C-alpha cells in the first residue's frame, strides 16, 4: 500500500493506515483453541508486511524477520516463520478481511484522499481483472480450480478478481476487497470471471451504494450478460474489445466510420 498523506493528516500516513489495518486484524476472533505461541494479529500483520514490502517470496520475507523493522514499522510483536505463517493463516477465511478494506477506504474518504481521484464528472475509475495467485501440480485443496492438460496431467490453481480505484495521473491506487474465483464458477475463464464479477459488484454496491464508478476491464468482460450486470448495479464502464472476439461489433463500427457516423 503506497499512499502519500497530505500534510497534517497523520491518520492518512502509512503509519496511521498500518495501525488501522492492525486494529482491524486485532478485532478478528482467533479460531485456534488453547495456548498459542504467536498471536493471529501478528501472523496477519506479517502477511500484510510481506506484501507491503513487496517481498518476492515467503522465504525472502523470512530473512526480514531478523532485521527488526517489522516491529518498528508494522508493530509486530513476533513474526512467524514461513511454515508457521501458512499454518496459522490457511484456515482464515478471506471474507474476514473485508471490514479491514472498508475501514481503510472510509478513512481515505473522510480524509478527503478519495476526491482527488475522481476521473470524470465525479466518477471513480474502478479497474477489475482476474489474476492467479496459486498454482501447483501436487498441492491442492477443496476450493482449487483445476486444469486438465492434453497429456492428462492436472494443474491446481487459485484465482481472484482484483479491484482497485485508479487514476491515470496518480501512482497510488486504492485496493478494494477482491472476490475469490471458486470451483463452481464455471469451467472456462470467461464463465469464472463473470460469476465472480457478479458477486463482486453486488458486494461493492452494498458497501458503497452511492459512489459513482466507471469500471474498466479487458475484452473478456465485453459480453452482454456482464454488461447487463453492470447496468443493473448502476455502473458505467470502459471495456476493451478484440477484433477476433467481437467481429460483429467491429464490423458495425467500421461501417459507421465509413458513413461518417462515428464521434
Ligand atoms: Zn486450493
Tab-separated table of N, CA and C in Angstrom, residues 22-190:
chain	number	residue	atom	x	y	z
A	22	UNK	N	-3.967	-2.929	11.505
A	22	UNK	CA	-3.648	-3.762	12.668
A	22	UNK	C	-4.828	-3.868	13.628
A	23	UNK	N	-5.487	-2.738	13.881
A	23	UNK	CA	-6.605	-2.799	14.827
A	23	UNK	C	-7.773	-3.571	14.217
A	24	UNK	N	-7.885	-3.537	12.883
A	24	UNK	CA	-8.900	-4.362	12.209
A	24	UNK	C	-8.606	-5.843	12.401
A	25	UNK	N	-7.344	-6.212	12.237
A	25	UNK	CA	-6.936	-7.610	12.437
A	25	UNK	C	-7.153	-8.031	13.890
A	26	UNK	N	-6.859	-7.091	14.800
A	26	UNK	CA	-6.964	-7.419	16.227
A	26	UNK	C	-8.401	-7.715	16.636
A	27	UNK	N	-9.356	-7.194	15.880
A	27	UNK	CA	-10.755	-7.408	16.255
A	27	UNK	C	-11.285	-8.742	15.717
A	28	UNK	N	-10.481	-9.455	14.913
A	28	UNK	CA	-10.921	-10.763	14.423
A	28	UNK	C	-10.748	-11.807	15.514
A	29	UNK	N	-11.729	-12.715	15.638
A	29	UNK	CA	-11.593	-13.759	16.670
A	29	UNK	C	-10.525	-14.768	16.261
A	30	UNK	N	-9.712	-15.176	17.218
A	30	UNK	CA	-8.705	-16.206	16.952
A	30	UNK	C	-9.428	-17.553	16.943
A	31	UNK	N	-9.403	-18.248	15.814
A	31	UNK	CA	-10.129	-19.509	15.666
A	31	UNK	C	-9.450	-20.644	16.424
A	32	UNK	N	-8.181	-20.420	16.860
A	32	UNK	CA	-7.427	-21.510	17.482
A	32	UNK	C	-7.833	-21.676	18.945
A	33	UNK	N	-7.749	-22.900	19.417
A	33	UNK	CA	-8.058	-23.146	20.826
A	33	UNK	C	-6.758	-23.432	21.591
A	34	UNK	N	-6.805	-23.103	22.845
A	34	UNK	CA	-5.647	-23.379	23.694
A	34	UNK	C	-4.549	-22.340	23.552
A	35	UNK	N	-3.398	-22.682	24.111
A	35	UNK	CA	-2.246	-21.772	24.112
A	35	UNK	C	-1.729	-21.561	22.687
A	36	UNK	N	-1.484	-20.325	22.340
A	36	UNK	CA	-0.880	-20.065	21.033
A	36	UNK	C	0.391	-19.253	21.234
A	37	UNK	N	1.378	-19.617	20.429
A	37	UNK	CA	2.694	-19.011	20.568
A	37	UNK	C	2.717	-17.617	19.934
A	38	UNK	N	2.068	-17.540	18.778
A	38	UNK	CA	2.066	-16.277	18.029
A	38	UNK	C	0.629	-15.828	17.807
A	39	UNK	N	0.363	-14.555	18.107
A	39	UNK	CA	-0.994	-14.030	18.003
A	39	UNK	C	-1.440	-14.002	16.539
A	40	UNK	N	-2.746	-14.204	16.333
A	40	UNK	CA	-3.299	-14.170	14.977
A	40	UNK	C	-3.027	-12.802	14.333
A	41	UNK	N	-3.163	-11.748	15.143
A	41	UNK	CA	-2.898	-10.394	14.637
A	41	UNK	C	-1.473	-10.287	14.089
A	42	UNK	N	-0.515	-10.863	14.797
A	42	UNK	CA	0.882	-10.828	14.344
A	42	UNK	C	1.060	-11.587	13.031
A	43	UNK	N	0.388	-12.737	12.917
A	43	UNK	CA	0.508	-13.535	11.689
A	43	UNK	C	-0.106	-12.782	10.509
A	44	UNK	N	-1.282	-12.168	10.742
A	44	UNK	CA	-1.937	-11.400	9.680
A	44	UNK	C	-1.108	-10.174	9.294
A	45	UNK	N	-0.583	-9.496	10.312
A	45	UNK	CA	0.246	-8.316	10.056
A	45	UNK	C	1.516	-8.698	9.314
A	46	UNK	N	2.072	-9.878	9.622
A	46	UNK	CA	3.286	-10.336	8.944
A	46	UNK	C	3.007	-10.569	7.465
A	47	UNK	N	1.843	-11.182	7.174
A	47	UNK	CA	1.476	-11.403	5.768
A	47	UNK	C	1.278	-10.058	5.075
A	48	UNK	N	0.631	-9.143	5.777
A	48	UNK	CA	0.430	-7.794	5.222
A	48	UNK	C	1.777	-7.127	4.940
A	49	UNK	N	2.698	-7.244	5.894
A	49	UNK	CA	4.029	-6.639	5.737
A	49	UNK	C	4.774	-7.240	4.559
A	50	UNK	N	4.594	-8.545	4.371
A	50	UNK	CA	5.277	-9.223	3.273
A	50	UNK	C	4.880	-8.605	1.934
A	51	UNK	N	3.586	-8.336	1.756
A	51	UNK	CA	3.130	-7.736	0.507
A	51	UNK	C	3.464	-6.251	0.457
A	52	UNK	N	3.345	-5.594	1.613
A	52	UNK	CA	3.644	-4.173	1.675
A	52	UNK	C	5.114	-3.917	1.345
A	53	UNK	N	5.990	-4.831	1.746
A	53	UNK	CA	7.420	-4.693	1.452
A	53	UNK	C	7.777	-5.287	0.086
A	54	UNK	N	6.760	-5.831	-0.579
A	54	UNK	CA	6.943	-6.455	-1.895
A	54	UNK	C	8.012	-7.541	-1.866
A	55	UNK	N	8.015	-8.337	-0.819
A	55	UNK	CA	8.952	-9.463	-0.741
A	55	UNK	C	8.645	-10.436	-1.880
A	56	UNK	N	9.666	-10.869	-2.615
A	56	UNK	CA	9.416	-11.748	-3.768
A	56	UNK	C	8.921	-13.139	-3.380
A	57	UNK	N	9.152	-13.554	-2.159
A	57	UNK	CA	8.667	-14.869	-1.724
A	57	UNK	C	8.582	-14.904	-0.207
A	58	UNK	N	7.887	-15.940	0.288
A	58	UNK	CA	7.791	-16.119	1.740
A	58	UNK	C	9.182	-16.283	2.341
A	59	UNK	N	10.028	-16.972	1.588
A	59	UNK	CA	11.374	-17.240	2.075
A	59	UNK	C	12.194	-15.949	2.173
A	60	UNK	N	12.048	-15.100	1.147
A	60	UNK	CA	12.765	-13.821	1.151
A	60	UNK	C	12.295	-12.971	2.323
A	61	UNK	N	10.978	-13.054	2.582
A	61	UNK	CA	10.423	-12.296	3.704
A	61	UNK	C	10.954	-12.823	5.019
A	62	UNK	N	11.147	-14.128	5.074
A	62	UNK	CA	11.656	-14.786	6.263
A	62	UNK	C	12.967	-14.136	6.723
A	63	UNK	N	13.763	-13.683	5.760
A	63	UNK	CA	15.053	-13.086	6.084
A	63	UNK	C	14.895	-11.716	6.736
A	64	UNK	N	13.759	-11.046	6.451
A	64	UNK	CA	13.480	-9.747	7.056
A	64	UNK	C	13.260	-9.865	8.562
A	65	UNK	N	12.868	-11.074	8.945
A	65	UNK	CA	12.463	-11.270	10.345
A	65	UNK	C	13.523	-10.794	11.318
A	66	UNK	N	14.752	-11.057	10.920
A	66	UNK	CA	15.860	-10.721	11.813
A	66	UNK	C	16.108	-9.209	11.875
A	67	UNK	N	15.703	-8.501	10.835
A	67	UNK	CA	16.084	-7.095	10.702
A	67	UNK	C	15.460	-6.155	11.740
A	68	UNK	N	14.322	-6.529	12.313
A	68	UNK	CA	13.746	-5.703	13.364
A	68	UNK	C	12.812	-4.609	12.880
A	69	UNK	N	12.816	-4.326	11.557
A	69	UNK	CA	11.912	-3.302	11.009
A	69	UNK	C	10.453	-3.674	11.180
A	70	UNK	N	10.212	-4.971	11.225
A	70	UNK	CA	8.834	-5.422	11.260
A	70	UNK	C	8.147	-5.010	12.554
A	71	UNK	N	8.947	-4.923	13.614
A	71	UNK	CA	8.377	-4.473	14.879
A	71	UNK	C	8.155	-2.955	14.840
A	72	UNK	N	9.168	-2.215	14.409
A	72	UNK	CA	9.093	-0.755	14.415
A	72	UNK	C	8.020	-0.234	13.462
A	73	UNK	N	8.020	-0.741	12.236
A	73	UNK	CA	7.132	-0.179	11.216
A	73	UNK	C	5.739	-0.784	11.265
A	74	UNK	N	5.669	-2.094	11.479
A	74	UNK	CA	4.376	-2.765	11.398
A	74	UNK	C	3.808	-3.155	12.765
A	75	UNK	N	4.548	-2.870	13.810
A	75	UNK	CA	4.046	-3.138	15.156
A	75	UNK	C	3.847	-4.614	15.453
A	76	UNK	N	4.648	-5.474	14.802
A	76	UNK	CA	4.501	-6.910	15.026
A	76	UNK	C	5.363	-7.335	16.210
A	77	UNK	N	4.747	-8.012	17.165
A	77	UNK	CA	5.498	-8.489	18.339
A	77	UNK	C	6.392	-9.665	17.959
A	78	UNK	N	5.763	-10.701	17.385
A	78	UNK	CA	6.523	-11.887	16.989
A	78	UNK	C	6.143	-12.288	15.572
A	79	UNK	N	7.162	-12.406	14.708
A	79	UNK	CA	6.929	-12.770	13.306
A	79	UNK	C	7.065	-14.283	13.151
A	80	UNK	N	6.027	-14.935	12.630
A	80	UNK	CA	6.140	-16.392	12.457
A	80	UNK	C	7.068	-16.732	11.294
A	81	UNK	N	7.700	-17.893	11.332
A	81	UNK	CA	8.497	-18.363	10.187
A	81	UNK	C	7.518	-18.721	9.074
A	82	UNK	N	8.025	-18.946	7.875
A	82	UNK	CA	7.103	-19.100	6.736
A	82	UNK	C	6.135	-20.273	6.903
A	83	UNK	N	6.626	-21.412	7.381
A	83	UNK	CA	5.736	-22.570	7.558
A	83	UNK	C	4.652	-22.261	8.585
A	84	UNK	N	5.050	-21.654	9.675
A	84	UNK	CA	4.100	-21.347	10.732
A	84	UNK	C	3.065	-20.322	10.256
A	85	UNK	N	3.524	-19.366	9.440
A	85	UNK	CA	2.593	-18.360	8.933
A	85	UNK	C	1.516	-19.019	8.080
A	86	UNK	N	1.926	-19.963	7.218
A	86	UNK	CA	0.962	-20.702	6.398
A	86	UNK	C	-0.033	-21.442	7.284
A	87	UNK	N	0.487	-22.120	8.314
A	87	UNK	CA	-0.373	-22.917	9.192
A	87	UNK	C	-1.428	-22.052	9.873
A	88	UNK	N	-0.996	-20.870	10.340
A	88	UNK	CA	-1.933	-20.011	11.064
A	88	UNK	C	-2.951	-19.395	10.097
A	89	UNK	N	-2.488	-18.996	8.922
A	89	UNK	CA	-3.362	-18.219	8.037
A	89	UNK	C	-4.225	-19.044	7.085
A	90	UNK	N	-3.812	-20.276	6.781
A	90	UNK	CA	-4.595	-21.079	5.846
A	90	UNK	C	-6.082	-21.174	6.232
A	91	UNK	N	-6.413	-21.416	7.505
A	91	UNK	CA	-7.836	-21.541	7.848
A	91	UNK	C	-8.588	-20.207	7.934
A	92	UNK	N	-7.896	-19.087	7.802
A	92	UNK	CA	-8.580	-17.788	7.905
A	92	UNK	C	-9.360	-17.543	6.618
A	93	UNK	N	-10.662	-17.329	6.753
A	93	UNK	CA	-11.489	-17.080	5.573
A	93	UNK	C	-11.207	-15.676	5.042
A	94	UNK	N	-11.017	-15.554	3.723
A	94	UNK	CA	-10.739	-14.221	3.150
A	94	UNK	C	-11.803	-13.193	3.532
A	95	UNK	N	-13.042	-13.655	3.698
A	95	UNK	CA	-14.112	-12.690	3.942
A	95	UNK	C	-13.962	-11.973	5.299
A	96	UNK	N	-13.190	-12.566	6.195
A	96	UNK	CA	-12.946	-11.902	7.480
A	96	UNK	C	-12.226	-10.571	7.269
A	97	UNK	N	-11.495	-10.471	6.146
A	97	UNK	CA	-10.666	-9.287	5.927
A	97	UNK	C	-11.445	-8.123	5.305
A	98	UNK	N	-12.668	-8.404	4.893
A	98	UNK	CA	-13.464	-7.379	4.227
A	98	UNK	C	-13.600	-6.090	5.049
A	99	UNK	N	-13.930	-6.197	6.338
A	99	UNK	CA	-14.089	-4.970	7.149
A	99	UNK	C	-12.813	-4.124	7.195
A	100	UNK	N	-11.644	-4.760	7.049
A	100	UNK	CA	-10.387	-4.019	7.095
A	100	UNK	C	-10.242	-3.147	5.831
A	101	UNK	N	-10.580	-3.725	4.681
A	101	UNK	CA	-10.576	-2.939	3.442
A	101	UNK	C	-11.527	-1.755	3.577
A	102	UNK	N	-12.695	-2.033	4.180
A	102	UNK	CA	-13.708	-0.981	4.322
A	102	UNK	C	-13.242	0.144	5.230
A	103	UNK	N	-12.589	-0.219	6.326
A	103	UNK	CA	-12.195	0.828	7.279
A	103	UNK	C	-11.077	1.697	6.703
A	104	UNK	N	-10.178	1.102	5.922
A	104	UNK	CA	-9.141	1.909	5.260
A	104	UNK	C	-9.797	2.840	4.244
A	105	UNK	N	-10.752	2.297	3.486
A	105	UNK	CA	-11.446	3.114	2.485
A	105	UNK	C	-12.163	4.291	3.142
A	106	UNK	N	-12.845	3.996	4.237
A	106	UNK	CA	-13.597	5.044	4.939
A	106	UNK	C	-12.665	6.150	5.444
A	107	UNK	N	-11.516	5.715	5.953
A	107	UNK	CA	-10.520	6.679	6.446
A	107	UNK	C	-10.056	7.605	5.315
A	108	UNK	N	-9.804	7.007	4.141
A	108	UNK	CA	-9.357	7.794	2.984
A	108	UNK	C	-10.457	8.750	2.528
A	109	UNK	N	-11.681	8.255	2.599
A	109	UNK	CA	-12.828	9.071	2.191
A	109	UNK	C	-13.005	10.263	3.136
A	110	UNK	N	-12.961	9.960	4.416
A	110	UNK	CA	-13.110	11.019	5.424
A	110	UNK	C	-11.977	12.023	5.348
A	111	UNK	N	-10.769	11.538	5.055
A	111	UNK	CA	-9.592	12.395	4.986
A	111	UNK	C	-9.461	13.129	3.671
A	112	UNK	N	-10.489	13.032	2.843
A	112	UNK	CA	-10.532	13.727	1.543
A	112	UNK	C	-9.405	13.257	0.606
A	113	UNK	N	-8.961	12.013	0.771
A	113	UNK	CA	-7.935	11.488	-0.137
A	113	UNK	C	-8.574	10.842	-1.358
A	114	UNK	N	-9.869	10.566	-1.263
A	114	UNK	CA	-10.568	9.901	-2.363
A	114	UNK	C	-10.932	10.908	-3.461
A	115	UNK	N	-11.460	12.038	-3.049
A	115	UNK	CA	-11.970	13.034	-4.008
A	115	UNK	C	-11.012	13.375	-5.147
A	116	UNK	N	-9.712	13.617	-4.850
A	116	UNK	CA	-8.814	13.960	-5.962
A	116	UNK	C	-8.668	12.842	-6.992
A	117	UNK	N	-9.149	11.650	-6.647
A	117	UNK	CA	-9.022	10.535	-7.590
A	117	UNK	C	-10.203	10.452	-8.558
A	118	UNK	N	-11.191	11.349	-8.401
A	118	UNK	CA	-12.317	11.366	-9.348
A	118	UNK	C	-11.762	11.615	-10.747
A	119	UNK	N	-12.273	10.860	-11.717
A	119	UNK	CA	-11.694	10.885	-13.056
A	119	UNK	C	-12.545	11.707	-14.024
A	120	UNK	N	-13.852	11.500	-13.968
A	120	UNK	CA	-14.728	12.174	-14.925
A	120	UNK	C	-16.076	12.424	-14.249
A	121	UNK	N	-16.440	13.688	-14.134
A	121	UNK	CA	-17.767	14.026	-13.626
A	121	UNK	C	-18.083	13.311	-12.298
A	122	UNK	N	-17.113	13.321	-11.394
A	122	UNK	CA	-17.324	12.721	-10.075
A	122	UNK	C	-17.274	11.199	-10.046
A	123	UNK	N	-16.955	10.583	-11.173
A	123	UNK	CA	-16.852	9.121	-11.229
A	123	UNK	C	-15.417	8.667	-10.955
A	124	UNK	N	-15.319	7.538	-10.271
A	124	UNK	CA	-14.009	6.940	-10.000
A	124	UNK	C	-13.773	5.786	-10.964
A	125	UNK	N	-12.533	5.692	-11.444
A	125	UNK	CA	-12.179	4.569	-12.316
A	125	UNK	C	-11.930	3.350	-11.450
A	126	UNK	N	-12.660	2.283	-11.713
A	126	UNK	CA	-12.503	1.061	-10.936
A	126	UNK	C	-11.996	-0.049	-11.860
A	127	UNK	N	-10.727	-0.399	-11.697
A	127	UNK	CA	-10.122	-1.427	-12.547
A	127	UNK	C	-10.401	-2.805	-11.972
A	128	UNK	N	-10.949	-3.692	-12.796
A	128	UNK	CA	-11.229	-5.074	-12.386
A	128	UNK	C	-10.473	-6.015	-13.308
A	129	UNK	N	-9.872	-7.038	-12.726
A	129	UNK	CA	-9.234	-8.043	-13.580
A	129	UNK	C	-8.991	-9.327	-12.788
A	130	UNK	N	-9.088	-10.420	-13.477
A	130	UNK	CA	-8.819	-11.714	-12.846
A	130	UNK	C	-7.325	-11.961	-12.792
A	131	UNK	N	-6.869	-12.568	-11.714
A	131	UNK	CA	-5.439	-12.860	-11.600
A	131	UNK	C	-5.234	-14.142	-10.795
A	132	UNK	N	-4.180	-14.849	-11.124
A	132	UNK	CA	-3.890	-16.102	-10.416
A	132	UNK	C	-2.934	-15.841	-9.266
A	133	UNK	N	-3.078	-16.558	-8.175
A	133	UNK	CA	-2.137	-16.363	-7.065
A	133	UNK	C	-1.642	-17.669	-6.465
A	134	UNK	N	-2.047	-18.773	-7.081
A	134	UNK	CA	-1.521	-20.063	-6.609
A	134	UNK	C	-1.630	-21.061	-7.749
A	135	UNK	N	-0.621	-21.879	-7.905
A	135	UNK	CA	-0.650	-22.919	-8.933
A	135	UNK	C	0.273	-24.047	-8.510
A	136	UNK	N	-0.206	-25.272	-8.644
A	136	UNK	CA	0.620	-26.407	-8.245
A	136	UNK	C	0.174	-27.667	-8.975
A	137	UNK	N	1.116	-28.562	-9.221
A	137	UNK	CA	0.784	-29.854	-9.827
A	137	UNK	C	0.387	-30.843	-8.742
A	138	UNK	N	0.788	-30.569	-7.509
A	138	UNK	CA	0.591	-31.568	-6.451
A	138	UNK	C	-0.279	-31.058	-5.296
A	139	UNK	N	0.060	-29.875	-4.776
A	139	UNK	CA	-0.673	-29.367	-3.615
A	139	UNK	C	-2.031	-28.828	-4.050
A	140	UNK	N	-3.070	-29.198	-3.318
A	140	UNK	CA	-4.399	-28.685	-3.668
A	140	UNK	C	-5.356	-28.773	-2.492
A	141	UNK	N	-6.454	-28.039	-2.592
A	141	UNK	CA	-7.476	-28.081	-1.553
A	141	UNK	C	-8.840	-28.225	-2.219
A	142	UNK	N	-9.892	-28.236	-1.398
A	142	UNK	CA	-11.240	-28.464	-1.913
A	142	UNK	C	-11.716	-27.315	-2.799
A	143	UNK	N	-11.146	-26.140	-2.636
A	143	UNK	CA	-11.607	-24.986	-3.410
A	143	UNK	C	-10.807	-24.763	-4.687
A	144	UNK	N	-9.817	-25.593	-4.937
A	144	UNK	CA	-8.939	-25.391	-6.095
A	144	UNK	C	-9.686	-25.453	-7.422
A	145	UNK	N	-9.315	-24.557	-8.333
A	145	UNK	CA	-9.726	-24.693	-9.724
A	145	UNK	C	-8.774	-25.718	-10.339
A	146	UNK	N	-9.227	-26.413	-11.379
A	146	UNK	CA	-8.389	-27.450	-11.979
A	146	UNK	C	-8.291	-27.271	-13.478
A	147	UNK	N	-7.109	-27.518	-13.979
A	147	UNK	CA	-6.925	-27.509	-15.423
A	147	UNK	C	-6.359	-28.866	-15.831
A	148	UNK	N	-7.066	-29.530	-16.756
A	148	UNK	CA	-6.591	-30.822	-17.253
A	148	UNK	C	-5.805	-30.584	-18.536
A	149	UNK	N	-4.558	-31.010	-18.529
A	149	UNK	CA	-3.714	-30.826	-19.712
A	149	UNK	C	-3.952	-31.950	-20.717
A	150	UNK	N	-3.485	-31.719	-21.936
A	150	UNK	CA	-3.696	-32.684	-23.014
A	150	UNK	C	-3.140	-34.057	-22.654
A	151	UNK	N	-2.049	-34.087	-21.942
A	151	UNK	CA	-1.442	-35.376	-21.570
A	151	UNK	C	-2.077	-35.978	-20.316
A	152	UNK	N	-3.172	-35.365	-19.851
A	152	UNK	CA	-3.893	-35.909	-18.713
A	152	UNK	C	-3.441	-35.366	-17.369
A	153	UNK	N	-2.328	-34.628	-17.366
A	153	UNK	CA	-1.822	-34.063	-16.103
A	153	UNK	C	-2.768	-32.963	-15.595
A	154	UNK	N	-2.764	-32.785	-14.280
A	154	UNK	CA	-3.655	-31.802	-13.650
A	154	UNK	C	-2.849	-30.643	-13.074
A	155	UNK	N	-3.339	-29.428	-13.252
A	155	UNK	CA	-2.777	-28.302	-12.524
A	155	UNK	C	-3.875	-27.732	-11.629
A	156	UNK	N	-3.539	-27.555	-10.362
A	156	UNK	CA	-4.469	-26.951	-9.420
A	156	UNK	C	-4.114	-25.478	-9.294
A	157	UNK	N	-5.119	-24.629	-9.234
A	157	UNK	CA	-4.795	-23.209	-9.104
A	157	UNK	C	-5.905	-22.418	-8.430
A	158	UNK	N	-5.536	-21.253	-7.958
A	158	UNK	CA	-6.491	-20.327	-7.354
A	158	UNK	C	-6.425	-19.010	-8.103
A	159	UNK	N	-7.589	-18.396	-8.269
A	159	UNK	CA	-7.649	-17.089	-8.924
A	159	UNK	C	-8.579	-16.178	-8.151
A	160	UNK	N	-8.438	-14.905	-8.396
A	160	UNK	CA	-9.377	-13.962	-7.791
A	160	UNK	C	-9.614	-12.818	-8.753
A	161	UNK	N	-10.705	-12.108	-8.498
A	161	UNK	CA	-10.977	-10.895	-9.247
A	161	UNK	C	-10.461	-9.740	-8.391
A	162	UNK	N	-9.410	-9.105	-8.866
A	162	UNK	CA	-8.830	-7.986	-8.134
A	162	UNK	C	-9.521	-6.693	-8.519
A	163	UNK	N	-9.568	-5.740	-7.589
A	163	UNK	CA	-10.236	-4.470	-7.857
A	163	UNK	C	-9.479	-3.330	-7.192
A	164	UNK	N	-9.311	-2.238	-7.928
A	164	UNK	CA	-8.652	-1.072	-7.342
A	164	UNK	C	-9.169	0.199	-7.995
A	165	UNK	N	-9.282	1.240	-7.181
A	165	UNK	CA	-9.616	2.557	-7.727
A	165	UNK	C	-8.308	3.166	-8.217
A	166	UNK	N	-8.319	3.571	-9.468
A	166	UNK	CA	-7.089	4.064	-10.093
A	166	UNK	C	-7.317	5.434	-10.724
A	167	UNK	N	-6.238	6.135	-10.991
A	167	UNK	CA	-6.317	7.395	-11.738
A	167	UNK	C	-5.062	7.472	-12.605
A	168	UNK	N	-5.212	7.810	-13.888
A	168	UNK	CA	-4.047	7.771	-14.780
A	168	UNK	C	-2.908	8.698	-14.359
A	169	UNK	N	-3.208	9.755	-13.586
A	169	UNK	CA	-2.153	10.697	-13.200
A	169	UNK	C	-1.572	10.406	-11.817
A	170	UNK	N	-2.061	9.375	-11.150
A	170	UNK	CA	-1.604	9.121	-9.781
A	170	UNK	C	-0.946	7.758	-9.650
A	171	UNK	N	0.114	7.716	-8.878
A	171	UNK	CA	0.827	6.466	-8.642
A	171	UNK	C	0.068	5.589	-7.651
A	172	UNK	N	-0.650	6.237	-6.738
A	172	UNK	CA	-1.332	5.487	-5.694
A	172	UNK	C	-2.621	4.874	-6.235
A	173	UNK	N	-2.950	3.702	-5.733
A	173	UNK	CA	-4.235	3.102	-6.057
A	173	UNK	C	-4.912	2.725	-4.740
A	174	UNK	N	-6.228	2.613	-4.778
A	174	UNK	CA	-6.939	2.179	-3.573
A	174	UNK	C	-7.515	0.791	-3.826
A	175	UNK	N	-6.908	-0.240	-3.210
A	175	UNK	CA	-7.419	-1.593	-3.451
A	175	UNK	C	-8.720	-1.831	-2.706
A	176	UNK	N	-9.654	-2.513	-3.357
A	176	UNK	CA	-10.887	-2.922	-2.700
A	176	UNK	C	-10.810	-4.431	-2.467
A	177	UNK	N	-11.704	-4.905	-1.620
A	177	UNK	CA	-11.716	-6.338	-1.294
A	177	UNK	C	-11.865	-7.171	-2.573
A	178	UNK	N	-10.880	-8.031	-2.865
A	178	UNK	CA	-11.004	-8.869	-4.066
A	178	UNK	C	-12.048	-9.960	-3.885
A	179	UNK	N	-12.517	-10.532	-4.984
A	179	UNK	CA	-13.508	-11.618	-4.922
A	179	UNK	C	-12.857	-12.917	-5.401
A	180	UNK	N	-12.818	-13.929	-4.552
A	180	UNK	CA	-12.220	-15.189	-4.991
A	180	UNK	C	-13.024	-15.806	-6.150
A	181	UNK	N	-12.318	-16.377	-7.106
A	181	UNK	CA	-12.961	-17.151	-8.168
A	181	UNK	C	-12.921	-18.594	-7.692
A	182	UNK	N	-14.085	-19.227	-7.556
A	182	UNK	CA	-14.117	-20.543	-6.921
A	182	UNK	C	-14.544	-21.638	-7.890
A	183	UNK	N	-14.428	-22.858	-7.432
A	183	UNK	CA	-14.616	-24.036	-8.262
A	183	UNK	C	-15.941	-24.032	-9.044
A	184	UNK	N	-17.033	-23.703	-8.363
A	184	UNK	CA	-18.335	-23.807	-9.037
A	184	UNK	C	-18.640	-22.619	-9.948
A	185	UNK	N	-17.657	-21.728	-10.150
A	185	UNK	CA	-17.892	-20.569	-11.018
A	185	UNK	C	-17.929	-20.926	-12.503
A	186	UNK	N	-17.468	-22.105	-12.862
A	186	UNK	CA	-17.535	-22.497	-14.270
A	186	UNK	C	-16.259	-23.160	-14.718
A	187	UNK	N	-16.237	-23.549	-15.976
A	187	UNK	CA	-15.090	-24.302	-16.478
A	187	UNK	C	-14.149	-23.439	-17.309
A	188	UNK	N	-14.692	-22.440	-18.022
A	188	UNK	CA	-13.753	-21.608	-18.784
A	188	UNK	C	-13.544	-20.266	-18.090
A	189	UNK	N	-12.461	-19.609	-18.492
A	189	UNK	CA	-12.002	-18.380	-17.847
A	189	UNK	C	-13.083	-17.304	-17.861
A	190	UNK	N	-13.787	-17.238	-19.020
A	190	UNK	CA	-14.825	-16.246	-19.191
A	190	UNK	C	-15.952	-16.421	-18.174
